[in-house]
GROMACS .gro file of C-alpha atoms in nm:
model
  342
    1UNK     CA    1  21.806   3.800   6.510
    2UNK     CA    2  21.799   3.586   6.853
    3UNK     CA    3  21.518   3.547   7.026
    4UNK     CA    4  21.474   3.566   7.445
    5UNK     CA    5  21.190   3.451   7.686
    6UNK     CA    6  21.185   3.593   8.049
    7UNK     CA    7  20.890   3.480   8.282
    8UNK     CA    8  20.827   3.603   8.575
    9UNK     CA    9  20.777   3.509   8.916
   10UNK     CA   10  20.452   3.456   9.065
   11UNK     CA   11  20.365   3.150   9.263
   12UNK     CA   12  20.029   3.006   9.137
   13UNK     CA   13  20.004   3.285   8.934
   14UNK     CA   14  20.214   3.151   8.663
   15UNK     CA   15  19.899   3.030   8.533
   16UNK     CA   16  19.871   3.346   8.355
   17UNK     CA   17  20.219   3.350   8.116
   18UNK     CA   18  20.135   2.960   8.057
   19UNK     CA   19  19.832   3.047   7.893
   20UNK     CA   20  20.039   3.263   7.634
   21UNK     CA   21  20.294   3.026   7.604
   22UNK     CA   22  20.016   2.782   7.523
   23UNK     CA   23  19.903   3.041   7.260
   24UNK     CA   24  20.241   3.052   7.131
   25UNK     CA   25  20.314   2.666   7.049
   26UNK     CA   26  19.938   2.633   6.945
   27UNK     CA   27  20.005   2.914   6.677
   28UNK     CA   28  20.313   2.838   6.554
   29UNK     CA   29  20.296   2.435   6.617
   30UNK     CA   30  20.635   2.415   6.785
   31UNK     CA   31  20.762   2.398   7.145
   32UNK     CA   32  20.854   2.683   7.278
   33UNK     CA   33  21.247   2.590   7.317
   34UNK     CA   34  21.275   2.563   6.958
   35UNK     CA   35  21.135   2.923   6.914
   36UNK     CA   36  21.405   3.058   7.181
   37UNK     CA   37  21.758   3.130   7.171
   38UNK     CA   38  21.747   3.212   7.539
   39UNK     CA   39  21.496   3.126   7.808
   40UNK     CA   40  21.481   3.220   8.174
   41UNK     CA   41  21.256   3.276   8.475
   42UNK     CA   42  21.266   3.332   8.813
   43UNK     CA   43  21.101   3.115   9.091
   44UNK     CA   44  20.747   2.977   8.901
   45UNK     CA   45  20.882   3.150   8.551
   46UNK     CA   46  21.209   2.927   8.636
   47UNK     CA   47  20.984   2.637   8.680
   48UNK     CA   48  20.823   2.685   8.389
   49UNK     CA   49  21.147   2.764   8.204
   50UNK     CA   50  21.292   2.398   8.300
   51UNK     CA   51  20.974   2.211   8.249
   52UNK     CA   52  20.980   2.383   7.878
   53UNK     CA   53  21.352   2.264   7.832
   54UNK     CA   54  21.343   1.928   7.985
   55UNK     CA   55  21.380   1.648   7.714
   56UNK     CA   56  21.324   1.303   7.657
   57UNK     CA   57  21.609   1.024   7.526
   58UNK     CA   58  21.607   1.229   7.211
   59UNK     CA   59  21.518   1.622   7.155
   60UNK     CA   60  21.173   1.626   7.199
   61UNK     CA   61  21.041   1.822   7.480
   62UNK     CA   62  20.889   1.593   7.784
   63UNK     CA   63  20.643   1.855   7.875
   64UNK     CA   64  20.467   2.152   7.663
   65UNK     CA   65  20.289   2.459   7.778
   66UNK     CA   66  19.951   2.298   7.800
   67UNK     CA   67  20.091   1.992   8.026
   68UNK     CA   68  20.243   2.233   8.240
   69UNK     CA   69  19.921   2.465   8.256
   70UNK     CA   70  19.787   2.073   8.380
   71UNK     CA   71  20.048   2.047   8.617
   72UNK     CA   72  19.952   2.387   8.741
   73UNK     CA   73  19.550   2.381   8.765
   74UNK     CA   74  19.537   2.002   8.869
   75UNK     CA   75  19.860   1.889   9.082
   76UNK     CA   76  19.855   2.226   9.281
   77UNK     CA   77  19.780   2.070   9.595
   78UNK     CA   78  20.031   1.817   9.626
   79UNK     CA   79  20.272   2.100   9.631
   80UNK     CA   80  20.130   2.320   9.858
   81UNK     CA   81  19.807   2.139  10.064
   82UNK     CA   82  19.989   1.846  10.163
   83UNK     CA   83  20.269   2.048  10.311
   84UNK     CA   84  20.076   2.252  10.491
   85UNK     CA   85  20.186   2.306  10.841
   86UNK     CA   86  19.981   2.339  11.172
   87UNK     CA   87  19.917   2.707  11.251
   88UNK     CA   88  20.163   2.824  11.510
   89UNK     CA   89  20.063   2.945  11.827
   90UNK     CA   90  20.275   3.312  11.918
   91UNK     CA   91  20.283   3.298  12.297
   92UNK     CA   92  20.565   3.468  12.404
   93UNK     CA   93  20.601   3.702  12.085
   94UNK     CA   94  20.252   3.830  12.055
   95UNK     CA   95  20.053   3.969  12.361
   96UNK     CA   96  19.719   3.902  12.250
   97UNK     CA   97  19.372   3.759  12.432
   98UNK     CA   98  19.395   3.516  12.131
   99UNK     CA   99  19.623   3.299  11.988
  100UNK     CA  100  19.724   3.453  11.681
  101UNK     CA  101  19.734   3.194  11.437
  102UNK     CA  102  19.921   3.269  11.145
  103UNK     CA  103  20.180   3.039  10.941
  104UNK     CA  104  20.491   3.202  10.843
  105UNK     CA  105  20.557   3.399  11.164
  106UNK     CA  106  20.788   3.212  11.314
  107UNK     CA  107  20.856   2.924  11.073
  108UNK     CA  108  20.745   2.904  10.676
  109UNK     CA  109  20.416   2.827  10.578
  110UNK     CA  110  20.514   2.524  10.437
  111UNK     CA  111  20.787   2.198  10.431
  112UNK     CA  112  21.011   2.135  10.168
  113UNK     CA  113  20.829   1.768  10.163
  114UNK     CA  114  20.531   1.853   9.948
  115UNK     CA  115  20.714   2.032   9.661
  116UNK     CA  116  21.048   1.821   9.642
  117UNK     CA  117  20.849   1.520   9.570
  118UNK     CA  118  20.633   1.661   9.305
  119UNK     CA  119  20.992   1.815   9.151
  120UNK     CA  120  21.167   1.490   9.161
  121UNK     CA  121  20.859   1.354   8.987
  122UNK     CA  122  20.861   1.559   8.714
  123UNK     CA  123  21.213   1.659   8.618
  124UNK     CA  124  21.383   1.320   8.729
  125UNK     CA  125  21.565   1.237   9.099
  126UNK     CA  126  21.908   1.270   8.935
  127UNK     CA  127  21.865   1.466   8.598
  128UNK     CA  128  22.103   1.728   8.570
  129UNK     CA  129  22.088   2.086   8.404
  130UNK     CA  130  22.354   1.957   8.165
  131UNK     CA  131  22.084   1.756   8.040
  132UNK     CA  132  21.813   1.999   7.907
  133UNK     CA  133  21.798   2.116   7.528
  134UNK     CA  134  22.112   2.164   7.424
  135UNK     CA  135  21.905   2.496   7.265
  136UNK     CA  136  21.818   2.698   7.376
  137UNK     CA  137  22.039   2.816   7.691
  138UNK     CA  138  21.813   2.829   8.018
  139UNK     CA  139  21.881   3.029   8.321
  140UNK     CA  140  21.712   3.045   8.605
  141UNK     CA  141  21.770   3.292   8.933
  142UNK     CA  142  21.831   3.262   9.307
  143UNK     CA  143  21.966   3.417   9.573
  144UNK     CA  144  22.244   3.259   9.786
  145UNK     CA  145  22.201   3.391  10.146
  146UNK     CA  146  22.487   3.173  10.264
  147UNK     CA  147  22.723   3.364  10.057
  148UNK     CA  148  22.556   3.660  10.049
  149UNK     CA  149  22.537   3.725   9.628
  150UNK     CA  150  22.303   3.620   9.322
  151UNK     CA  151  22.312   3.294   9.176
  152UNK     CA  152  22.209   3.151   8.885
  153UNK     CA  153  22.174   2.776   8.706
  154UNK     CA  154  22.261   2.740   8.391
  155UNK     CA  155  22.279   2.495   8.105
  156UNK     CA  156  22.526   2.572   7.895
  157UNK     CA  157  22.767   2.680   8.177
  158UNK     CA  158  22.694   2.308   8.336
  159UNK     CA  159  22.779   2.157   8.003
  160UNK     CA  160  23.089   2.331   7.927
  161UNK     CA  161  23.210   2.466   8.275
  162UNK     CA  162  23.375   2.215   8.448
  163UNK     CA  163  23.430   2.449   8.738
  164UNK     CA  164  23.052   2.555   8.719
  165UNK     CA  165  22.852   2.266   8.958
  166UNK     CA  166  22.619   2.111   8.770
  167UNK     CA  167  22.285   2.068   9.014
  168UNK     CA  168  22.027   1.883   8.920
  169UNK     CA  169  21.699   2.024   8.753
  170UNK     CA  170  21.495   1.965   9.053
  171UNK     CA  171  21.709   2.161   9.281
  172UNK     CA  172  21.714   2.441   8.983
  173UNK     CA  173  21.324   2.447   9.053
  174UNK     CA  174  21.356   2.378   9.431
  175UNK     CA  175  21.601   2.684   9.470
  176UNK     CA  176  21.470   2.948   9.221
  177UNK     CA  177  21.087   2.899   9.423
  178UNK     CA  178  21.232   2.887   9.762
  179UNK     CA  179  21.030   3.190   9.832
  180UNK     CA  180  21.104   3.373  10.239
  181UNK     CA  181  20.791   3.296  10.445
  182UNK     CA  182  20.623   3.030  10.204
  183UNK     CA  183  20.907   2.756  10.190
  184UNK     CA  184  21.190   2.665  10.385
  185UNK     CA  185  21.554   2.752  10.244
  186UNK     CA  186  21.652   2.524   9.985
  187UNK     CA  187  21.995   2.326  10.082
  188UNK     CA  188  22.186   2.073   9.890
  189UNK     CA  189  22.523   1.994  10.114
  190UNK     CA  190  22.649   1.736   9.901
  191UNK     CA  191  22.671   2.036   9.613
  192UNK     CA  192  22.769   2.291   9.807
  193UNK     CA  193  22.751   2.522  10.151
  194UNK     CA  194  22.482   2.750  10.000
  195UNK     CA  195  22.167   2.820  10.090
  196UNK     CA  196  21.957   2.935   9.845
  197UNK     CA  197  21.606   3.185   9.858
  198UNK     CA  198  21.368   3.233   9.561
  199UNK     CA  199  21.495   3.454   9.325
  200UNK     CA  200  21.253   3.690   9.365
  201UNK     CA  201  21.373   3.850   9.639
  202UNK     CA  202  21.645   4.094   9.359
  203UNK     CA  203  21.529   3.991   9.034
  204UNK     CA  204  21.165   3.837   8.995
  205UNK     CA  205  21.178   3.987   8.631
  206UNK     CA  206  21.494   3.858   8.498
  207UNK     CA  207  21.426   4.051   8.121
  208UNK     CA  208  21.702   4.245   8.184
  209UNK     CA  209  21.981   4.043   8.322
  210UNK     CA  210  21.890   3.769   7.987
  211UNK     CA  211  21.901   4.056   7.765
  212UNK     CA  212  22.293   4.057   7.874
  213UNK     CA  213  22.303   3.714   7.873
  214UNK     CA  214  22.215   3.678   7.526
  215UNK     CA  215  22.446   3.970   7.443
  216UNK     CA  216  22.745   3.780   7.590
  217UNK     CA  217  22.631   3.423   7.435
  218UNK     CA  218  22.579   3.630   7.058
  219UNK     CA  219  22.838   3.892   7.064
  220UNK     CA  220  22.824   3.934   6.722
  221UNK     CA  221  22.444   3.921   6.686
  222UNK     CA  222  22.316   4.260   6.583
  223UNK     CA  223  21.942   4.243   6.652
  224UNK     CA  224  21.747   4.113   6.972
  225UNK     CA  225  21.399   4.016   7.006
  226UNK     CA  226  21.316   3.999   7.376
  227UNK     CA  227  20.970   3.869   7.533
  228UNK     CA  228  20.900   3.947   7.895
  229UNK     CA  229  20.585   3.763   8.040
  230UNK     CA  230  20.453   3.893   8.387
  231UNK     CA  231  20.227   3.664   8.611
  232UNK     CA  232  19.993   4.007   8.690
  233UNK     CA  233  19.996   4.337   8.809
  234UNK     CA  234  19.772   4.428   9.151
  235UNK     CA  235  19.715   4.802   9.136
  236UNK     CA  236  19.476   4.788   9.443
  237UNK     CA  237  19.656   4.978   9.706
  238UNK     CA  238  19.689   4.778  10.031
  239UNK     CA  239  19.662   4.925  10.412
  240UNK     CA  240  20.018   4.946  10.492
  241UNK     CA  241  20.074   5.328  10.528
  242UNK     CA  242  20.114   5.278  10.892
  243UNK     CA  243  20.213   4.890  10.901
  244UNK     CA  244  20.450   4.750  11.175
  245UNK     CA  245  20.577   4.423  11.182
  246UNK     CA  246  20.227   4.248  11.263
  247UNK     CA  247  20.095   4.492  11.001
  248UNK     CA  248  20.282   4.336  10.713
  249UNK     CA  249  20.304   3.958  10.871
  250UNK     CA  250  19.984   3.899  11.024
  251UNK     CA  251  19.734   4.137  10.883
  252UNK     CA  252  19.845   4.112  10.523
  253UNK     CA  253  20.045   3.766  10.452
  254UNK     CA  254  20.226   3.789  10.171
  255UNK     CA  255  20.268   4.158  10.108
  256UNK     CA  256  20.635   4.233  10.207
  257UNK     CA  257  20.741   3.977   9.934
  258UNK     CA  258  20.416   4.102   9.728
  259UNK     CA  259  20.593   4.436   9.724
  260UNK     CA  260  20.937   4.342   9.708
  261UNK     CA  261  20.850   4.125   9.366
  262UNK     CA  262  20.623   4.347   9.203
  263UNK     CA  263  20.877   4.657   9.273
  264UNK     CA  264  21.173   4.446   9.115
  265UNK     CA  265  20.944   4.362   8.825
  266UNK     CA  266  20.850   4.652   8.738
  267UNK     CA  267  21.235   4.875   8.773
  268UNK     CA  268  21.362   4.589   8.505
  269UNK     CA  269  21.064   4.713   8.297
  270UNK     CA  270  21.094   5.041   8.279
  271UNK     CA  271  21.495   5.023   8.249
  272UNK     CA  272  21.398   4.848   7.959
  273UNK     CA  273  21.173   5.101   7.775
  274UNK     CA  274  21.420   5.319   7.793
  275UNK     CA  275  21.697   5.106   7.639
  276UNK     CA  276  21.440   5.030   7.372
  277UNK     CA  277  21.310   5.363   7.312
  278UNK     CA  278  21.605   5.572   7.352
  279UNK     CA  279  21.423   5.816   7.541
  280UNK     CA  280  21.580   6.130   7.442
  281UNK     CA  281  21.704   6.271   7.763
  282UNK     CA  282  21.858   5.914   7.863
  283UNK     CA  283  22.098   5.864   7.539
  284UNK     CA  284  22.032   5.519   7.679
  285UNK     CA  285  21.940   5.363   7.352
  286UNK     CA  286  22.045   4.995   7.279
  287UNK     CA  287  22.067   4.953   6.874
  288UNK     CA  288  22.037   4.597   6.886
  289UNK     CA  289  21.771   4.569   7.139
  290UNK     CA  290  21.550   4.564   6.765
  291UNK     CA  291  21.207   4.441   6.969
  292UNK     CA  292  21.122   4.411   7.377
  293UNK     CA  293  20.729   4.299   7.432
  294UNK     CA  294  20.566   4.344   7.766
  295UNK     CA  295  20.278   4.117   7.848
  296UNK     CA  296  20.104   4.191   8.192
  297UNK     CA  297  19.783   4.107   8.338
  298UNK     CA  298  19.613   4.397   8.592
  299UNK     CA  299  19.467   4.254   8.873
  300UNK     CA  300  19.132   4.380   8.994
  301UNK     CA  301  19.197   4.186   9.330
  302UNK     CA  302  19.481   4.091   9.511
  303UNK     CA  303  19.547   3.645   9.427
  304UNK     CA  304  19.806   3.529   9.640
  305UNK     CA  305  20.067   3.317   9.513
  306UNK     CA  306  19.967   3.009   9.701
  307UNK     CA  307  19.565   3.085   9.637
  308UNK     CA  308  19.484   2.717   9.478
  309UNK     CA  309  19.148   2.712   9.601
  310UNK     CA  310  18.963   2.611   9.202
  311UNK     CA  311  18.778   2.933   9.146
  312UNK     CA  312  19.103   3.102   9.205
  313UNK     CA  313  19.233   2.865   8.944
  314UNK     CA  314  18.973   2.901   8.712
  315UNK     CA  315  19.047   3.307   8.720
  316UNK     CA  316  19.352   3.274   8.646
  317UNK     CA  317  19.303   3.078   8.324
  318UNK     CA  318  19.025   3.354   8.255
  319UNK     CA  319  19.318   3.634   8.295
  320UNK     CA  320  19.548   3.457   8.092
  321UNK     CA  321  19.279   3.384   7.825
  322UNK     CA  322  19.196   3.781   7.857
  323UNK     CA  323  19.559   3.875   7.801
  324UNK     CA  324  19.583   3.649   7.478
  325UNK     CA  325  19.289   3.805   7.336
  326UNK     CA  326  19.365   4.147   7.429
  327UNK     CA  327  19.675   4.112   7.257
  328UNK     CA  328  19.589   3.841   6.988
  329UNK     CA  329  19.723   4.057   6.679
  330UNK     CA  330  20.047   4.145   6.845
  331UNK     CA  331  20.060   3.776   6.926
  332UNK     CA  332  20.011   3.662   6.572
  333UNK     CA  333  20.288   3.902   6.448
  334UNK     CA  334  20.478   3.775   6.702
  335UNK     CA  335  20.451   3.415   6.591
  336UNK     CA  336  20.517   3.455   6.258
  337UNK     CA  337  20.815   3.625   6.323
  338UNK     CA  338  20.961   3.360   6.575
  339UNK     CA  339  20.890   3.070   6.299
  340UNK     CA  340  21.066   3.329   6.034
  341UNK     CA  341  21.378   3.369   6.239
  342UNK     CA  342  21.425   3.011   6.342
   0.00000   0.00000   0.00000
């Protein structure tokens, strides 16, 4: 049986699949990439995927689950606060007896500055996706507007590819979290023309397209496990129903791509309990999908994925605790399968 991890996208909210994660190695006292045959994520689930899969001189993992969770609840601000921009003024666009001040209207709410310093910092200037694990194989997704199709890094295809350009891991992370409205486009010239947005924007649940992945890598394989971690459902309905463009902009910041994310998140999930259950007017049945695991957080309230103000922070460490323990037994199952396997 081979094993698969999918994270989700989610901005801060990637608190949430980090605390299971941090379940997982505490449980079965390994990292995570040696539980894994595949790993992926998309924009903060890609993050996390690299930071999981990024390795010392030798094979041990630089960073576990719980340093990352550190990354997220303490360094949050470096990424987002100090590259902050000033609120722009909308003179000409808006007619309005005030200045509408809202970042992202015109320009995105914040540089690149903030976020490829912290990246560099943690993954190396010059470290390349050739240089994760050599296990498991690590994907993670973007969106090349340039060239108008998907993209995706990959390990294995940097190792072995020659004709597949090997980026470094930073601009991985950079380009999978490039999200529209938040951060600028994420360019890297002396790579290539693209010009890459957050993943999120076609497949911020990449379950699905690993599945395949792992299919094509183990051709042979008969029997999948795959583990799809969400960063939290909101099923509060929002004020749209009537939304224009200063509807969706202004009055709620954040929602278009909100919508866009959760929608994409949730088609790959449902595609996927039917090619696990076979539903019986489908005939859709994978045999060797043997086990696909869901774990979600509902939101009561809607967190936005740049909220890093601490009680924010501290909730989201109380979801993610909630969703261990609501799903504890599952979990333990889980784990001892994962050690059995590998």
């Amino acid at each position: 049986m081979k094993s698969i991890l999918s994270i989700d996208g989610g901005g801060i909210r990637g608190i949430i699949p980090l605390k299971v994660l941090e379940y997982i190695e505490g449980k079965t006292n390994k990292p995570i990439h040696e539980l894994f045959d595949v790993i992926g994520g998309t924009s903060t689930g890609g993050i996390i995927a690299l930071g999981l899969n990024s390795k010392s001189s030798n094979t041990e993992a630089i960073y576990s689950a719980k340093d990352l969770l550190k990354f997220y609840t303490e360094d949050a601000g470096e990424i987002f606060q100090e590259a902050k921009r000033e609120y722009i003024e909308l003179e000409e666009k808006v007619e309005a007896d005030d200045k509408l001040g809202n970042p992202g209207f015109r320009h995105s709410t914040y540089s690149s500055k903030g976020i490829e310093k912290y990246l560099k910092e943690k993954f190396g200037s010059d470290t390349k996706m050739s240089e994760l694990q050599p296990k498991p194989d690590v994907s993670v997704f973007s969106y090349d507007i340039q060239n108008d199709c998907p993209y995706y890094f990959n390990s294995k295809k940097a190792r072995e590819n020659p004709n597949f350009d090997d980026y470094c891991v930073w601009q991985a992370a950079r380009a999978t979290s490039a999200a529209p409205t938040f951060f600028p486009t994420a360019r890297f010239p002396e790579k290539s023309n693209s010009i890459f947005v957050d993943g999120g924007v076609y497949i911020n649940n990449p379950a699905l397209a690993l599945l395949i992945q792992a299919k094509h890598l183990y051709p042979y394989e008969q029997k999948f496990l795959l583990i799809s971690l969400g960063t939290g459902s909101l099923k509060v309905a929002r004020d749209l129903k009537d939304a224009g463009i200063l509807g969706w902009m202004i009055s709620h910041p954040g929602a278009l791509l909100d919508v866009m994310m959760k929608g994409a998140s949730e088609t790959t999930h449902q595609q996927l309990q039917e090619l696990v259950s076979g539903n019986s007017n489908s005939g859709l049945k994978i045999p060797s999908l043997n086990q696909y695991e869901r774990y979600q957080k509902e939101l009561q309230e809607n967190i936005a994925m740049d909220d890093i103000k601490p009680k924010t922070l501290t909730k989201l460490v109380n979801l993610g605790e909630a969703l261990v323990n609501e799903n504890k037994n599952e979990l333990n199952e889980l784990c001892e399968v994962l050690v059995k396997i590998k």
